[in-house]
PDB file of C-alpha atoms in Angstrom:
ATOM      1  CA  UNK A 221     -15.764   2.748 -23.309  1.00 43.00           C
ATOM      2  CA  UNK A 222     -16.069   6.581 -24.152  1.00 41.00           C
ATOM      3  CA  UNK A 223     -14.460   7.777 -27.001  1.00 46.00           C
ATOM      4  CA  UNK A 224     -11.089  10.042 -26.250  1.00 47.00           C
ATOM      5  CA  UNK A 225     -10.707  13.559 -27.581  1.00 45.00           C
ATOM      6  CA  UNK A 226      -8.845  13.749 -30.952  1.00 46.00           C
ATOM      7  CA  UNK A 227      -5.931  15.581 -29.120  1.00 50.00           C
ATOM      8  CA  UNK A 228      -4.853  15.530 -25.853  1.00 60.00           C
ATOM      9  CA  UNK A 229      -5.096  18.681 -23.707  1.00 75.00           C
ATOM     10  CA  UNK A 230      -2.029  19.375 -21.686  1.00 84.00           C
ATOM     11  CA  UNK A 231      -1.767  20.993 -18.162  1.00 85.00           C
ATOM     12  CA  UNK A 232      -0.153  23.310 -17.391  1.00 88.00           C
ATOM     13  CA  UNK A 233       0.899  23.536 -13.084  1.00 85.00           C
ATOM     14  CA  UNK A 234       3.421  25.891 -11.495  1.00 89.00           C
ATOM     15  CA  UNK A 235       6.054  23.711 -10.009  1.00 88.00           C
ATOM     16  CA  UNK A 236       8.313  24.746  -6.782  1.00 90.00           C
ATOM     17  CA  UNK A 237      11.963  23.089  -7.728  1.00 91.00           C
ATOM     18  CA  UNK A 238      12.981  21.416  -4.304  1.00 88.00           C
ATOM     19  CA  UNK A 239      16.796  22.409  -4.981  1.00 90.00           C
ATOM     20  CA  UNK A 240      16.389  26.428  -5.514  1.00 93.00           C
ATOM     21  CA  UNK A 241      12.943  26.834  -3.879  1.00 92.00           C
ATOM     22  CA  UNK A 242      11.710  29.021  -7.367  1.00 93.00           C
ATOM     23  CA  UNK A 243       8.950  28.103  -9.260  1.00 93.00           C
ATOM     24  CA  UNK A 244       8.034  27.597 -12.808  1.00 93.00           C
ATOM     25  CA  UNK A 245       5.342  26.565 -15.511  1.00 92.00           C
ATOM     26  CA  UNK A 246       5.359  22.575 -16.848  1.00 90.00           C
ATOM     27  CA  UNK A 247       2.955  20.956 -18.573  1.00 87.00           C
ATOM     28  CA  UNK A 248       1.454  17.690 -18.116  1.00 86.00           C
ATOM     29  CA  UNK A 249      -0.638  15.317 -20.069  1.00 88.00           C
ATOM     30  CA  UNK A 250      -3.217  13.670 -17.443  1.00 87.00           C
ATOM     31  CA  UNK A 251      -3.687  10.718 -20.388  1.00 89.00           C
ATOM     32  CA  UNK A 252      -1.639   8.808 -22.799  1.00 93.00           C
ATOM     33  CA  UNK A 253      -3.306   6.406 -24.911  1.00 92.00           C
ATOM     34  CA  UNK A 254      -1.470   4.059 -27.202  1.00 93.00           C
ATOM     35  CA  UNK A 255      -1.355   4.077 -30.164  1.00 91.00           C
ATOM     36  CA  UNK A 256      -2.789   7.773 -30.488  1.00 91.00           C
ATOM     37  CA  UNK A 257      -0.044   9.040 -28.071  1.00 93.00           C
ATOM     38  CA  UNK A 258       3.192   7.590 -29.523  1.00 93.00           C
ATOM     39  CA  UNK A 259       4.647  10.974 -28.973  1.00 93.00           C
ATOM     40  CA  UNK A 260       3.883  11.149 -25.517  1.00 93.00           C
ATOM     41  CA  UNK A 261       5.338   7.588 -24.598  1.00 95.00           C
ATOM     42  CA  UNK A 262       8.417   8.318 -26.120  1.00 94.00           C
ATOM     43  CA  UNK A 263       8.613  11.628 -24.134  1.00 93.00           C
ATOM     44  CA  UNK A 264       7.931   9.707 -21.089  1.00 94.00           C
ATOM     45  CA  UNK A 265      10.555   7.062 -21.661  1.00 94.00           C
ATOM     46  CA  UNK A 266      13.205   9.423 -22.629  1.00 92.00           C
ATOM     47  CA  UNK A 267      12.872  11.621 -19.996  1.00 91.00           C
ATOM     48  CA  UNK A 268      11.523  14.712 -21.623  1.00 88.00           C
ATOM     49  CA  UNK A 269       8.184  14.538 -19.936  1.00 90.00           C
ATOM     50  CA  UNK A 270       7.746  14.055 -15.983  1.00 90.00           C
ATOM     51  CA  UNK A 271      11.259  15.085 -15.456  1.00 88.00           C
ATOM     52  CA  UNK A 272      12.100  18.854 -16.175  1.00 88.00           C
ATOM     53  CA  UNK A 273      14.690  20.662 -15.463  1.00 90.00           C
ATOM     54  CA  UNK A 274      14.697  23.979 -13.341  1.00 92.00           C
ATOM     55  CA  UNK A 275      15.006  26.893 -16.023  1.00 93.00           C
ATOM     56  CA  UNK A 276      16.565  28.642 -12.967  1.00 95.00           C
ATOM     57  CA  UNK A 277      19.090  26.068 -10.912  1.00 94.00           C
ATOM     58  CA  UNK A 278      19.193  23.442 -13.899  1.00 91.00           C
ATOM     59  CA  UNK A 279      18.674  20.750 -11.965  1.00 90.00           C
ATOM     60  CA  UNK A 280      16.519  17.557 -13.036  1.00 87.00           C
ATOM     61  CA  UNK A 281      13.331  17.433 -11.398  1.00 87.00           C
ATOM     62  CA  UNK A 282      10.661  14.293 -10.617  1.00 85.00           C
ATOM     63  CA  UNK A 283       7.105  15.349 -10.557  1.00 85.00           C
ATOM     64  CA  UNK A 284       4.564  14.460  -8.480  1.00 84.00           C
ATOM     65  CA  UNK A 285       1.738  14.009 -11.251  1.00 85.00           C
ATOM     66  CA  UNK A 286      -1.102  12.171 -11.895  1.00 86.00           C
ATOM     67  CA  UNK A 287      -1.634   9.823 -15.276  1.00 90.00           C
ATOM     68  CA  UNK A 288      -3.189   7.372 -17.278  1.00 89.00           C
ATOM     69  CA  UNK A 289      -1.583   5.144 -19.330  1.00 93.00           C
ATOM     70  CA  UNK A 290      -3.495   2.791 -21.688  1.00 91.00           C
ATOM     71  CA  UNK A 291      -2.448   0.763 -24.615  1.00 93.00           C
ATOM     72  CA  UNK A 292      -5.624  -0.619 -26.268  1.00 87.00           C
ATOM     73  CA  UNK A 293      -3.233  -2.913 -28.611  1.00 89.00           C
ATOM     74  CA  UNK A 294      -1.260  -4.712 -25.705  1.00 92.00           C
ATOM     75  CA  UNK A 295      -4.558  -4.052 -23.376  1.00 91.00           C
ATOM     76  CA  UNK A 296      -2.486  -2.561 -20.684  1.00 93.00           C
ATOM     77  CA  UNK A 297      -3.741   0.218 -18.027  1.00 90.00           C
ATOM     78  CA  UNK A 298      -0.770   1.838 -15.903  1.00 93.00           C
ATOM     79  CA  UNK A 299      -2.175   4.281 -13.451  1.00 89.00           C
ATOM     80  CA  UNK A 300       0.196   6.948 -11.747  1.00 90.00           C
ATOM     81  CA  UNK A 301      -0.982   8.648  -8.662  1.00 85.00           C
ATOM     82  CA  UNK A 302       0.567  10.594  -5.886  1.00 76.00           C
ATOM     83  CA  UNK A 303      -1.502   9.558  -3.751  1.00 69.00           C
ATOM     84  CA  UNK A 304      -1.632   6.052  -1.584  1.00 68.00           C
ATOM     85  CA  UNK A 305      -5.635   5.987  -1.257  1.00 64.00           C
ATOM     86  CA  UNK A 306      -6.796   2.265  -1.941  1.00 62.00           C
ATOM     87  CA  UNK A 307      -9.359   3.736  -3.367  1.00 63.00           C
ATOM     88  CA  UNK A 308      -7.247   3.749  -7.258  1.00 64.00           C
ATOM     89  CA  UNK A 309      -6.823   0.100  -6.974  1.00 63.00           C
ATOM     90  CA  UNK A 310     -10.070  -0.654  -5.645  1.00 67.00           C
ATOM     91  CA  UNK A 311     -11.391   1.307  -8.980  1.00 61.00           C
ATOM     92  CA  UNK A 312      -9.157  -0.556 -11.070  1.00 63.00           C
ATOM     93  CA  UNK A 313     -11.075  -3.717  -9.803  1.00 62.00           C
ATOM     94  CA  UNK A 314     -14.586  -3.156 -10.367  1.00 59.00           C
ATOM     95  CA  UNK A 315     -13.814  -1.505 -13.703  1.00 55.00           C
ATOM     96  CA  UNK A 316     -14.952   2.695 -12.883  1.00 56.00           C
ATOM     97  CA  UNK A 317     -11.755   4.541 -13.054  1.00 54.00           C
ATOM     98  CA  UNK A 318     -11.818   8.236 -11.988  1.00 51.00           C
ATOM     99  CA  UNK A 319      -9.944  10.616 -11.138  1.00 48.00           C
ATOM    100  CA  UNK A 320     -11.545  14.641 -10.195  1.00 48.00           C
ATOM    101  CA  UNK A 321      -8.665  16.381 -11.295  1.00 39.00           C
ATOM    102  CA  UNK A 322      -8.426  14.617 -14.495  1.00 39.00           C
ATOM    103  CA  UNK A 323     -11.467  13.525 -15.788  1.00 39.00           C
ATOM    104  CA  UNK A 324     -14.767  15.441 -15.406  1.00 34.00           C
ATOM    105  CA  UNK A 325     -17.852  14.061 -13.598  1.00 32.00           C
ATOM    106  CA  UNK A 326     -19.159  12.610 -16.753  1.00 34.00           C
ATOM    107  CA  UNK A 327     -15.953  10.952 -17.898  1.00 35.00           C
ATOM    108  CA  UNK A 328     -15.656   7.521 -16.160  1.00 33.00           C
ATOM    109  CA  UNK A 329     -14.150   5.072 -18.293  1.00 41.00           C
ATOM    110  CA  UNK A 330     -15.641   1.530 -18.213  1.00 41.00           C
ATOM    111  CA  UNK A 331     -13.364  -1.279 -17.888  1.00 47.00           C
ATOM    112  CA  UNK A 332     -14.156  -4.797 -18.580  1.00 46.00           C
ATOM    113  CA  UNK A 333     -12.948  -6.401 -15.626  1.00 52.00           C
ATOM    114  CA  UNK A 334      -9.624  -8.985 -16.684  1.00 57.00           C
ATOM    115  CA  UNK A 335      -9.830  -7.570 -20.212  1.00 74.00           C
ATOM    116  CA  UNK A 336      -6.794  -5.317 -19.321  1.00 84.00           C
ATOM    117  CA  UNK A 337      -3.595  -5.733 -17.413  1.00 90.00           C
ATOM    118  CA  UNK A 338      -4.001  -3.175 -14.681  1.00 89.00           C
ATOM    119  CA  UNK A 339      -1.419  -1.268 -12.115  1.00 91.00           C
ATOM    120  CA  UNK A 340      -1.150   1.363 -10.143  1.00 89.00           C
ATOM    121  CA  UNK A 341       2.122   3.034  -9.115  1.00 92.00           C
ATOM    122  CA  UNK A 342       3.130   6.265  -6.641  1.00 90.00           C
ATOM    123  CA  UNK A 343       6.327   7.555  -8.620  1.00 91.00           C
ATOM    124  CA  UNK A 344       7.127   8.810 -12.033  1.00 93.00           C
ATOM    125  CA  UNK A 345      10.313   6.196 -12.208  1.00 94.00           C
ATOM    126  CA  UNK A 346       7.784   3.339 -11.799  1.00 95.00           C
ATOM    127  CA  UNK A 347       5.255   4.805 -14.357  1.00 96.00           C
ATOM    128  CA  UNK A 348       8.582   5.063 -16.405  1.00 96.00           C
ATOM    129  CA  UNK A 349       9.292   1.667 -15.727  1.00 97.00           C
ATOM    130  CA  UNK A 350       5.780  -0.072 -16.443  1.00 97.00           C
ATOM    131  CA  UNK A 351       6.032   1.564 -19.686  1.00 97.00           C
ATOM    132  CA  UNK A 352       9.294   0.744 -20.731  1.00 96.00           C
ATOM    133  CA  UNK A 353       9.110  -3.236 -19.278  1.00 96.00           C
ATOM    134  CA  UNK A 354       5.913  -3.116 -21.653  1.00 95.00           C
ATOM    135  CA  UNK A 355       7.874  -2.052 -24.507  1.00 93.00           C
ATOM    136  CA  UNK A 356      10.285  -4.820 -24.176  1.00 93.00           C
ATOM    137  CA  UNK A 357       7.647  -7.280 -23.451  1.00 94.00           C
ATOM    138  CA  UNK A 358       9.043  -7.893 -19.994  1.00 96.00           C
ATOM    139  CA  UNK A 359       6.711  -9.236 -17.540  1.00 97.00           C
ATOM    140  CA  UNK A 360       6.960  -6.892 -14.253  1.00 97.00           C
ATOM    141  CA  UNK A 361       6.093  -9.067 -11.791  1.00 98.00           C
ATOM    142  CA  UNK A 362       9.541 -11.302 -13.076  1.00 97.00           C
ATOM    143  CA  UNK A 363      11.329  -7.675 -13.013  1.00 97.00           C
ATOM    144  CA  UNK A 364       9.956  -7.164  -9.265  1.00 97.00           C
ATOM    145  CA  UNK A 365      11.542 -10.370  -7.770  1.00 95.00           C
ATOM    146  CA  UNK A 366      15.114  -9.727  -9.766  1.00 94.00           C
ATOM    147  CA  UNK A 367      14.957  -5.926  -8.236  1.00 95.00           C
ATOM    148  CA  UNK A 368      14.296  -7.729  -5.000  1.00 93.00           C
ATOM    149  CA  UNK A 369      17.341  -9.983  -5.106  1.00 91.00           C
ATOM    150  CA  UNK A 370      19.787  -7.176  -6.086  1.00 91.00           C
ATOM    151  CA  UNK A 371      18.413  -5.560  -3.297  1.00 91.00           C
ATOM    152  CA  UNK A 372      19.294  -7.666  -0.690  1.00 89.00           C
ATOM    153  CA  UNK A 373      22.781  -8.067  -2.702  1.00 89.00           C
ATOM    154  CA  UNK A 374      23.302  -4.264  -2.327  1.00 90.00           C
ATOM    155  CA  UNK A 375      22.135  -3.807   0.894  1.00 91.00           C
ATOM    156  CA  UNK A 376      24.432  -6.662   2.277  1.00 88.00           C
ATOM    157  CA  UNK A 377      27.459  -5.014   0.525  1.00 88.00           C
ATOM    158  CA  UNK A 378      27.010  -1.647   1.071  1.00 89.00           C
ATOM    159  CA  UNK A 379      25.505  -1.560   4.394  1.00 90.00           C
ATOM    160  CA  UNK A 380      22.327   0.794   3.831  1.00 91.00           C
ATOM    161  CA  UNK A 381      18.777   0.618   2.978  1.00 93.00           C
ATOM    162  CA  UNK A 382      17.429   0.462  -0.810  1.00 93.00           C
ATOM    163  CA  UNK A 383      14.960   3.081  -0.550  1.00 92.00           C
ATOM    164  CA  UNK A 384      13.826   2.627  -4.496  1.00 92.00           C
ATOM    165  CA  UNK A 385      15.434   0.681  -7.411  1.00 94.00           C
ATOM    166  CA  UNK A 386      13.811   0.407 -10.403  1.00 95.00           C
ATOM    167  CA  UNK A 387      14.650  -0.704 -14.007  1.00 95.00           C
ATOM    168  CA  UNK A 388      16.362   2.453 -16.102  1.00 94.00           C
ATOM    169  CA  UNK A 389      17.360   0.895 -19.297  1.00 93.00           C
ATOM    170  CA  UNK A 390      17.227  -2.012 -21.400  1.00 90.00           C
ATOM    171  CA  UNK A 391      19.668  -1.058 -24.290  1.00 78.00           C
ATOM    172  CA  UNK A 392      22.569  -3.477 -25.660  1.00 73.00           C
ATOM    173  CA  UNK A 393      23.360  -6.426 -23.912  1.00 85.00           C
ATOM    174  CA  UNK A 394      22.761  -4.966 -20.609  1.00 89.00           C
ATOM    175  CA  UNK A 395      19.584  -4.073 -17.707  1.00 93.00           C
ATOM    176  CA  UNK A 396      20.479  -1.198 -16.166  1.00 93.00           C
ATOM    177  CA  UNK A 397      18.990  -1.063 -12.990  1.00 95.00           C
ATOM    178  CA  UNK A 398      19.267   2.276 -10.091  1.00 94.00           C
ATOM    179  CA  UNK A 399      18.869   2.177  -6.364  1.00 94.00           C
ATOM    180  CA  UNK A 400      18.299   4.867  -4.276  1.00 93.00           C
ATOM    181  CA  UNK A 401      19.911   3.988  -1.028  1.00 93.00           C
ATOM    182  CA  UNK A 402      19.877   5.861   2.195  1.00 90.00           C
ATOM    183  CA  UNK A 403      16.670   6.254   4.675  1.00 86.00           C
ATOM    184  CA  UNK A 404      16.048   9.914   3.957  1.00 81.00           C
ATOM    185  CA  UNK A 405      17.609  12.565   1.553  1.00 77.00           C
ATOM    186  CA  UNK A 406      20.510  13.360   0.738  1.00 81.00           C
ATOM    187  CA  UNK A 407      20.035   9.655  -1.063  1.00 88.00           C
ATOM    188  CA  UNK A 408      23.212   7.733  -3.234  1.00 90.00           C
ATOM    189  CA  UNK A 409      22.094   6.446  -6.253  1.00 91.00           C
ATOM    190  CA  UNK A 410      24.075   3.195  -7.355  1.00 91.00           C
ATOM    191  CA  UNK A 411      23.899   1.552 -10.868  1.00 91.00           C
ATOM    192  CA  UNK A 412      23.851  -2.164 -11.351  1.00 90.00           C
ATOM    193  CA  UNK A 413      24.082  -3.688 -14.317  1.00 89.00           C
ATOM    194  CA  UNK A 414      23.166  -7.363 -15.156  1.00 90.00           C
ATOM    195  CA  UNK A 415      22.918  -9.308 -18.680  1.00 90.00           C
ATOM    196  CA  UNK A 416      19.257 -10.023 -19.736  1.00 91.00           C
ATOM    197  CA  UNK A 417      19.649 -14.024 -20.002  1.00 91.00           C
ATOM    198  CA  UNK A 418      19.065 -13.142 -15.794  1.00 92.00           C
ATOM    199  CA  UNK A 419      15.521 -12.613 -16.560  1.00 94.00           C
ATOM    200  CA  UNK A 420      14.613 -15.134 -18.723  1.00 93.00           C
ATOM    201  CA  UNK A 421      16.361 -17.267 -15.873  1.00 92.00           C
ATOM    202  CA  UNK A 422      14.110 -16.001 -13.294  1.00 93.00           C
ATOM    203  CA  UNK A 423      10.830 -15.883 -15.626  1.00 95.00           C
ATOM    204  CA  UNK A 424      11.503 -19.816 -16.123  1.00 94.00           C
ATOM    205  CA  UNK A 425      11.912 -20.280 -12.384  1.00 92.00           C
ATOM    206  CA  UNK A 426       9.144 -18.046 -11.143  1.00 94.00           C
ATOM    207  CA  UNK A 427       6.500 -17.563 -13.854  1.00 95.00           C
ATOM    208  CA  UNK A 428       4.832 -21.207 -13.365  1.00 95.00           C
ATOM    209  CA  UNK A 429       3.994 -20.255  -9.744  1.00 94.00           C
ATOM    210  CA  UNK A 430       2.124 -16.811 -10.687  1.00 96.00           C
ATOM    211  CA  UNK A 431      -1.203 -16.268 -12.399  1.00 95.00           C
ATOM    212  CA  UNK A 432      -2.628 -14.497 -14.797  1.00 93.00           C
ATOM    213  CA  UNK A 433      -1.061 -10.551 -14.862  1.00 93.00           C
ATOM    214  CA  UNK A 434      -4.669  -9.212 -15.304  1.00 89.00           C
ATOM    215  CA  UNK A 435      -5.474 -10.577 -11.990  1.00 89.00           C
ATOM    216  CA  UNK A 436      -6.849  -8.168  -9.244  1.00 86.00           C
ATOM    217  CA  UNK A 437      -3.787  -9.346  -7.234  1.00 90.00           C
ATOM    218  CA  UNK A 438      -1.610  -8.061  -9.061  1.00 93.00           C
ATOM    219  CA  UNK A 439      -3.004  -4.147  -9.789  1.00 89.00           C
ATOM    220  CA  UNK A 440      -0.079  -3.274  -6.716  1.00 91.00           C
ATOM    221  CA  UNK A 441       2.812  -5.210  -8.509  1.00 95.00           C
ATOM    222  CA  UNK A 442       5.963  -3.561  -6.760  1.00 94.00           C
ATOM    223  CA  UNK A 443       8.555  -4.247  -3.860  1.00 92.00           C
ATOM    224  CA  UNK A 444       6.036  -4.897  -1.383  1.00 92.00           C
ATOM    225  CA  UNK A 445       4.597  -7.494  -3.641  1.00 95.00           C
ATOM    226  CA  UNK A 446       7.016  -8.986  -4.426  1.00 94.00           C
ATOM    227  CA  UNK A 447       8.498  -9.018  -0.599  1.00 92.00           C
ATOM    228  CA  UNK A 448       4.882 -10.441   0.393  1.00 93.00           C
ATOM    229  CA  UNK A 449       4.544 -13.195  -2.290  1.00 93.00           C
ATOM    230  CA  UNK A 450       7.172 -15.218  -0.274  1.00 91.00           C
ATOM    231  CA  UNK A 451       8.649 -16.490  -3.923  1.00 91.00           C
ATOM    232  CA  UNK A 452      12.221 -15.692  -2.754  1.00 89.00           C
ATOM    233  CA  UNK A 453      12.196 -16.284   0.876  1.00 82.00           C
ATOM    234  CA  UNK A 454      13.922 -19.467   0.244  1.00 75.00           C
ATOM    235  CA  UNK A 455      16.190 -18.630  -1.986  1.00 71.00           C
ATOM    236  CA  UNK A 456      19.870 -17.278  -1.067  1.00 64.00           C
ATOM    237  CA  UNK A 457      19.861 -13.725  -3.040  1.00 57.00           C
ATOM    238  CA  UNK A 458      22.360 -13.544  -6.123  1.00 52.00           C
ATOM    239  CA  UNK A 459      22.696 -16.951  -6.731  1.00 51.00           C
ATOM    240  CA  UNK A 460      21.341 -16.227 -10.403  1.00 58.00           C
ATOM    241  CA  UNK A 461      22.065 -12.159 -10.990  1.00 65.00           C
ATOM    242  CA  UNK A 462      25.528 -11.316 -12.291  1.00 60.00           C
ATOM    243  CA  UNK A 463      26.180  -7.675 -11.478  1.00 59.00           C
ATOM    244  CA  UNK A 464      29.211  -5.065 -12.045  1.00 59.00           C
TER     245      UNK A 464
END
């Protein structure tokens, strides 16, 4: 595996704030590696990188960016790209990882196939959310079908589409979960919270029929996933998730 720089370089992109239309200068780190980059995580899971705010409306922004995250203690690779292009995962598989606008020509890092935990997501509150589940030692394929489940729940009582939920915090006695609901913007953004004794529920209900989470299968680990692995299609939604 090549050796990382000492420091990591930030980038620095003009950004066009979809609220006021103006633009501005962020920077971006195109790699975090743990546990060289504390910093950077903790920027990332408190908001303070990937989510500016417009110097000129004020409002909170999510960027469209492009990342690598790798923890060489927990052996964890979380990949954030904007774009769909099977050709991340398919990287992520045979072990060449590359990306031009990150890395140079010379720069492809070899991965021992299964010696890391590998995903790829498309949104900075799922690269967020990898990252923080990690933290907590949550396994994200559990946190998939429970997002799943409220899903249904919310869509049932509130009569629209979940466009996005993911897992926001894990503080106190509580998982704070958001949905975006609606089926195009402006979207409504609904909290649900549920007690953490729901996951362990679901991990001892659900874990014995999944393999290992450095499988190849599991490099897309999101809603679709967890919609196509059938584990729930049985099950009447809610039966197990309290929620306020």
């Amino acid at each position: 595996m090549p050796k990382s720089p000492d420091f990591q370089k930030p980038v620095t992109k003009a950004v066009e704030c979809p609220f006021c239309g103006k633009t501005f200068d962020y920077s971006l780190y195109p790699e975090i590696v743990i546990p060289r980059d504390r910093k950077l995580k903790k920027k990332v899971l408190n908001k303070s990188l990937f989510f500016p705010r417009c110097p000129h409306c004020k409002e909170e922004i999510k960027l469209k960016a492009v990342c690598m995250y790798r923890d060489d203690s927990k052996r964890e690779w979380f990949v954030l790209t904007d774009s769909k292009d099977k050709k991340v995962s398919e990287m992520l598989k045979t072990g060449n990882i590359k990306f031009d606008e990150v890395f140079s020509e010379d720069n492809i890092v070899d991965l021992v196939k299964g010696f890391y935990t590998r995903r790829v997501v498309f949104d900075v509150d799922s690269f967020r959310e990898k990252i923080l589940l990690s933290d907590c030692n949550y396994d994200d394929r559990i946190i998939e079908l429970m997002k799943l489940s409220l899903s249904t729940i919310l869509e049932e009582d509130i009569g629209q589409p979940v466009y996005r939920i993911f897992l926001e915090e894990t503080s106190g006695n509580q998982l704070v979960f958001t949905a975006i609901m609606g089926n195009s913007a402006p979207f409504d953004y609904v909290n649900i919270k549920t007690i953490p004794s729901v996951y362990f529920d679901y991990k001892d209900k659900y874990l014995g029929k999944l393999g290992d989470p450095n499988m190849d299968e599991y490099i897309l680990t999101d809603q679709q996933w967890a919609m196509k692995s059938d584990l729930l299609k049985d099950e009447d939604a809610g039966v197990i998730i309290p929620f306020d």
